JSON list of C-alpha atoms in Angstrom, two decimals:
[
{"chain": "A", "resi": 1, "resn": "MET", "atom": "CA", "xyz": [76.69, 88.42, 84.51]},
{"chain": "A", "resi": 2, "resn": "PRO", "atom": "CA", "xyz": [73.29, 89.89, 84.30]},
{"chain": "A", "resi": 3, "resn": "ASP", "atom": "CA", "xyz": [72.68, 93.23, 82.19]},
{"chain": "A", "resi": 4, "resn": "MET", "atom": "CA", "xyz": [71.54, 95.88, 84.58]},
{"chain": "A", "resi": 5, "resn": "THR", "atom": "CA", "xyz": [68.22, 96.16, 82.83]},
{"chain": "A", "resi": 6, "resn": "THR", "atom": "CA", "xyz": [67.29, 92.67, 83.63]},
{"chain": "A", "resi": 7, "resn": "LEU", "atom": "CA", "xyz": [67.67, 93.23, 87.40]},
{"chain": "A", "resi": 8, "resn": "PRO", "atom": "CA", "xyz": [64.63, 94.04, 89.77]},
{"chain": "A", "resi": 9, "resn": "GLU", "atom": "CA", "xyz": [64.34, 97.70, 90.11]},
{"chain": "A", "resi": 10, "resn": "PRO", "atom": "CA", "xyz": [65.38, 97.67, 94.01]},
{"chain": "A", "resi": 11, "resn": "MET", "atom": "CA", "xyz": [68.15, 95.62, 93.30]},
{"chain": "A", "resi": 12, "resn": "ARG", "atom": "CA", "xyz": [68.99, 97.93, 90.16]},
{"chain": "A", "resi": 13, "resn": "GLU", "atom": "CA", "xyz": [68.70, 101.23, 92.31]},
{"chain": "A", "resi": 14, "resn": "ILE", "atom": "CA", "xyz": [71.23, 99.45, 94.96]},
{"chain": "A", "resi": 15, "resn": "VAL", "atom": "CA", "xyz": [74.01, 98.69, 92.03]},
{"chain": "A", "resi": 16, "resn": "GLU", "atom": "CA", "xyz": [73.53, 102.12, 90.38]},
{"chain": "A", "resi": 17, "resn": "HIS", "atom": "CA", "xyz": [74.14, 103.95, 93.84]},
{"chain": "A", "resi": 18, "resn": "ALA", "atom": "CA", "xyz": [77.00, 101.64, 94.53]},
{"chain": "A", "resi": 19, "resn": "TYR", "atom": "CA", "xyz": [78.60, 102.70, 91.27]},
{"chain": "A", "resi": 20, "resn": "GLY", "atom": "CA", "xyz": [78.19, 106.26, 91.81]},
{"chain": "A", "resi": 21, "resn": "VAL", "atom": "CA", "xyz": [79.41, 106.46, 95.47]},
{"chain": "A", "resi": 22, "resn": "ALA", "atom": "CA", "xyz": [82.54, 104.40, 94.40]},
{"chain": "A", "resi": 23, "resn": "THR", "atom": "CA", "xyz": [83.04, 106.69, 91.31]},
{"chain": "A", "resi": 24, "resn": "ALA", "atom": "CA", "xyz": [82.87, 109.81, 93.47]},
{"chain": "A", "resi": 25, "resn": "ASP", "atom": "CA", "xyz": [85.20, 108.27, 96.22]},
{"chain": "A", "resi": 26, "resn": "LEU", "atom": "CA", "xyz": [87.88, 107.31, 93.40]},
{"chain": "A", "resi": 27, "resn": "PHE", "atom": "CA", "xyz": [87.85, 110.90, 92.13]},
{"chain": "A", "resi": 28, "resn": "LEU", "atom": "CA", "xyz": [88.30, 112.12, 95.93]},
{"chain": "A", "resi": 29, "resn": "VAL", "atom": "CA", "xyz": [91.29, 109.93, 96.10]},
{"chain": "A", "resi": 30, "resn": "ALA", "atom": "CA", "xyz": [92.77, 110.30, 92.87]},
{"chain": "A", "resi": 31, "resn": "THR", "atom": "CA", "xyz": [92.53, 114.26, 92.76]},
{"chain": "A", "resi": 32, "resn": "PRO", "atom": "CA", "xyz": [95.13, 114.81, 95.34]},
{"chain": "A", "resi": 33, "resn": "VAL", "atom": "CA", "xyz": [97.33, 112.08, 94.15]},
{"chain": "A", "resi": 34, "resn": "ALA", "atom": "CA", "xyz": [97.37, 113.69, 90.65]},
{"chain": "A", "resi": 35, "resn": "ALA", "atom": "CA", "xyz": [98.00, 117.28, 92.21]},
{"chain": "A", "resi": 36, "resn": "LEU", "atom": "CA", "xyz": [101.20, 115.47, 93.97]},
{"chain": "A", "resi": 37, "resn": "ALA", "atom": "CA", "xyz": [102.48, 114.23, 90.92]},
{"chain": "A", "resi": 38, "resn": "VAL", "atom": "CA", "xyz": [102.26, 117.52, 88.99]},
{"chain": "A", "resi": 39, "resn": "ILE", "atom": "CA", "xyz": [104.19, 119.20, 91.78]},
{"chain": "A", "resi": 40, "resn": "ALA", "atom": "CA", "xyz": [106.81, 116.73, 91.85]},
{"chain": "A", "resi": 41, "resn": "VAL", "atom": "CA", "xyz": [106.97, 117.05, 87.99]},
{"chain": "A", "resi": 42, "resn": "LEU", "atom": "CA", "xyz": [107.58, 120.50, 88.38]},
{"chain": "A", "resi": 43, "resn": "PHE", "atom": "CA", "xyz": [110.62, 119.91, 90.88]},
{"chain": "A", "resi": 44, "resn": "ILE", "atom": "CA", "xyz": [112.40, 117.42, 88.45]},
{"chain": "A", "resi": 45, "resn": "LYS", "atom": "CA", "xyz": [115.46, 118.90, 87.05]},
{"chain": "A", "resi": 46, "resn": "GLU", "atom": "CA", "xyz": [115.73, 119.08, 83.49]},
{"chain": "A", "resi": 47, "resn": "LYS", "atom": "CA", "xyz": [118.59, 117.19, 81.67]},
{"chain": "A", "resi": 48, "resn": "PRO", "atom": "CA", "xyz": [119.57, 117.59, 78.28]},
{"chain": "A", "resi": 49, "resn": "LEU", "atom": "CA", "xyz": [119.38, 114.69, 75.76]},
{"chain": "A", "resi": 50, "resn": "LYS", "atom": "CA", "xyz": [122.55, 113.22, 74.37]},
{"chain": "A", "resi": 51, "resn": "ASP", "atom": "CA", "xyz": [123.49, 114.20, 71.00]},
{"chain": "A", "resi": 52, "resn": "THR", "atom": "CA", "xyz": [125.58, 111.10, 70.14]},
{"chain": "A", "resi": 53, "resn": "SER", "atom": "CA", "xyz": [124.61, 107.58, 69.86]},
{"chain": "A", "resi": 54, "resn": "GLY", "atom": "CA", "xyz": [125.48, 104.56, 71.96]},
{"chain": "A", "resi": 55, "resn": "MET", "atom": "CA", "xyz": [128.30, 103.24, 69.47]},
{"chain": "A", "resi": 56, "resn": "GLU", "atom": "CA", "xyz": [129.59, 106.71, 68.99]},
{"chain": "A", "resi": 57, "resn": "ARG", "atom": "CA", "xyz": [130.34, 107.29, 72.47]},
{"chain": "A", "resi": 58, "resn": "LEU", "atom": "CA", "xyz": [131.68, 103.39, 72.83]},
{"chain": "A", "resi": 59, "resn": "THR", "atom": "CA", "xyz": [134.06, 104.37, 69.94]},
{"chain": "A", "resi": 60, "resn": "ALA", "atom": "CA", "xyz": [135.30, 107.94, 71.41]},
{"chain": "A", "resi": 61, "resn": "GLU", "atom": "CA", "xyz": [135.67, 106.24, 75.05]},
{"chain": "A", "resi": 62, "resn": "SER", "atom": "CA", "xyz": [137.70, 103.55, 73.53]},
{"chain": "A", "resi": 63, "resn": "ALA", "atom": "CA", "xyz": [139.81, 106.04, 71.52]},
{"chain": "A", "resi": 64, "resn": "GLU", "atom": "CA", "xyz": [140.63, 108.02, 74.54]},
{"chain": "A", "resi": 65, "resn": "SER", "atom": "CA", "xyz": [141.55, 104.93, 76.73]},
{"chain": "A", "resi": 66, "resn": "ALA", "atom": "CA", "xyz": [143.75, 103.50, 73.90]},
{"chain": "A", "resi": 67, "resn": "GLY", "atom": "CA", "xyz": [145.31, 106.98, 74.03]},
{"chain": "A", "resi": 68, "resn": "ALA", "atom": "CA", "xyz": [145.92, 106.99, 77.58]},
{"chain": "A", "resi": 69, "resn": "THR", "atom": "CA", "xyz": [147.25, 103.77, 77.78]},
{"chain": "A", "resi": 70, "resn": "ALA", "atom": "CA", "xyz": [149.82, 104.44, 75.04]},
{"chain": "A", "resi": 71, "resn": "SER", "atom": "CA", "xyz": [151.07, 107.74, 76.51]},
{"chain": "A", "resi": 72, "resn": "PRO", "atom": "CA", "xyz": [152.72, 106.61, 79.77]},
{"chain": "A", "resi": 73, "resn": "ALA", "atom": "CA", "xyz": [154.51, 103.96, 77.89]},
{"chain": "A", "resi": 74, "resn": "GLY", "atom": "CA", "xyz": [156.13, 106.32, 75.54]},
{"chain": "A", "resi": 75, "resn": "VAL", "atom": "CA", "xyz": [157.08, 108.75, 78.40]},
{"chain": "A", "resi": 76, "resn": "GLY", "atom": "CA", "xyz": [159.00, 106.30, 80.57]}
]
């Protein structure tokens, strides 16, 4: 691809104008989208992080389910 400095003067002005217009249009479109994103983030409900690992939760759930299945058998 040719460098901008190697283009003839009229062609270089056209290319520079096209880049300028495209950049302005890009910012005109991106600004409202970014503003909507910020507003959406403000309405996201905050959820606290878990303080146990997946293996710890799996062990606890296994112990609970083992205790739940053993209890009805002893009652009957």
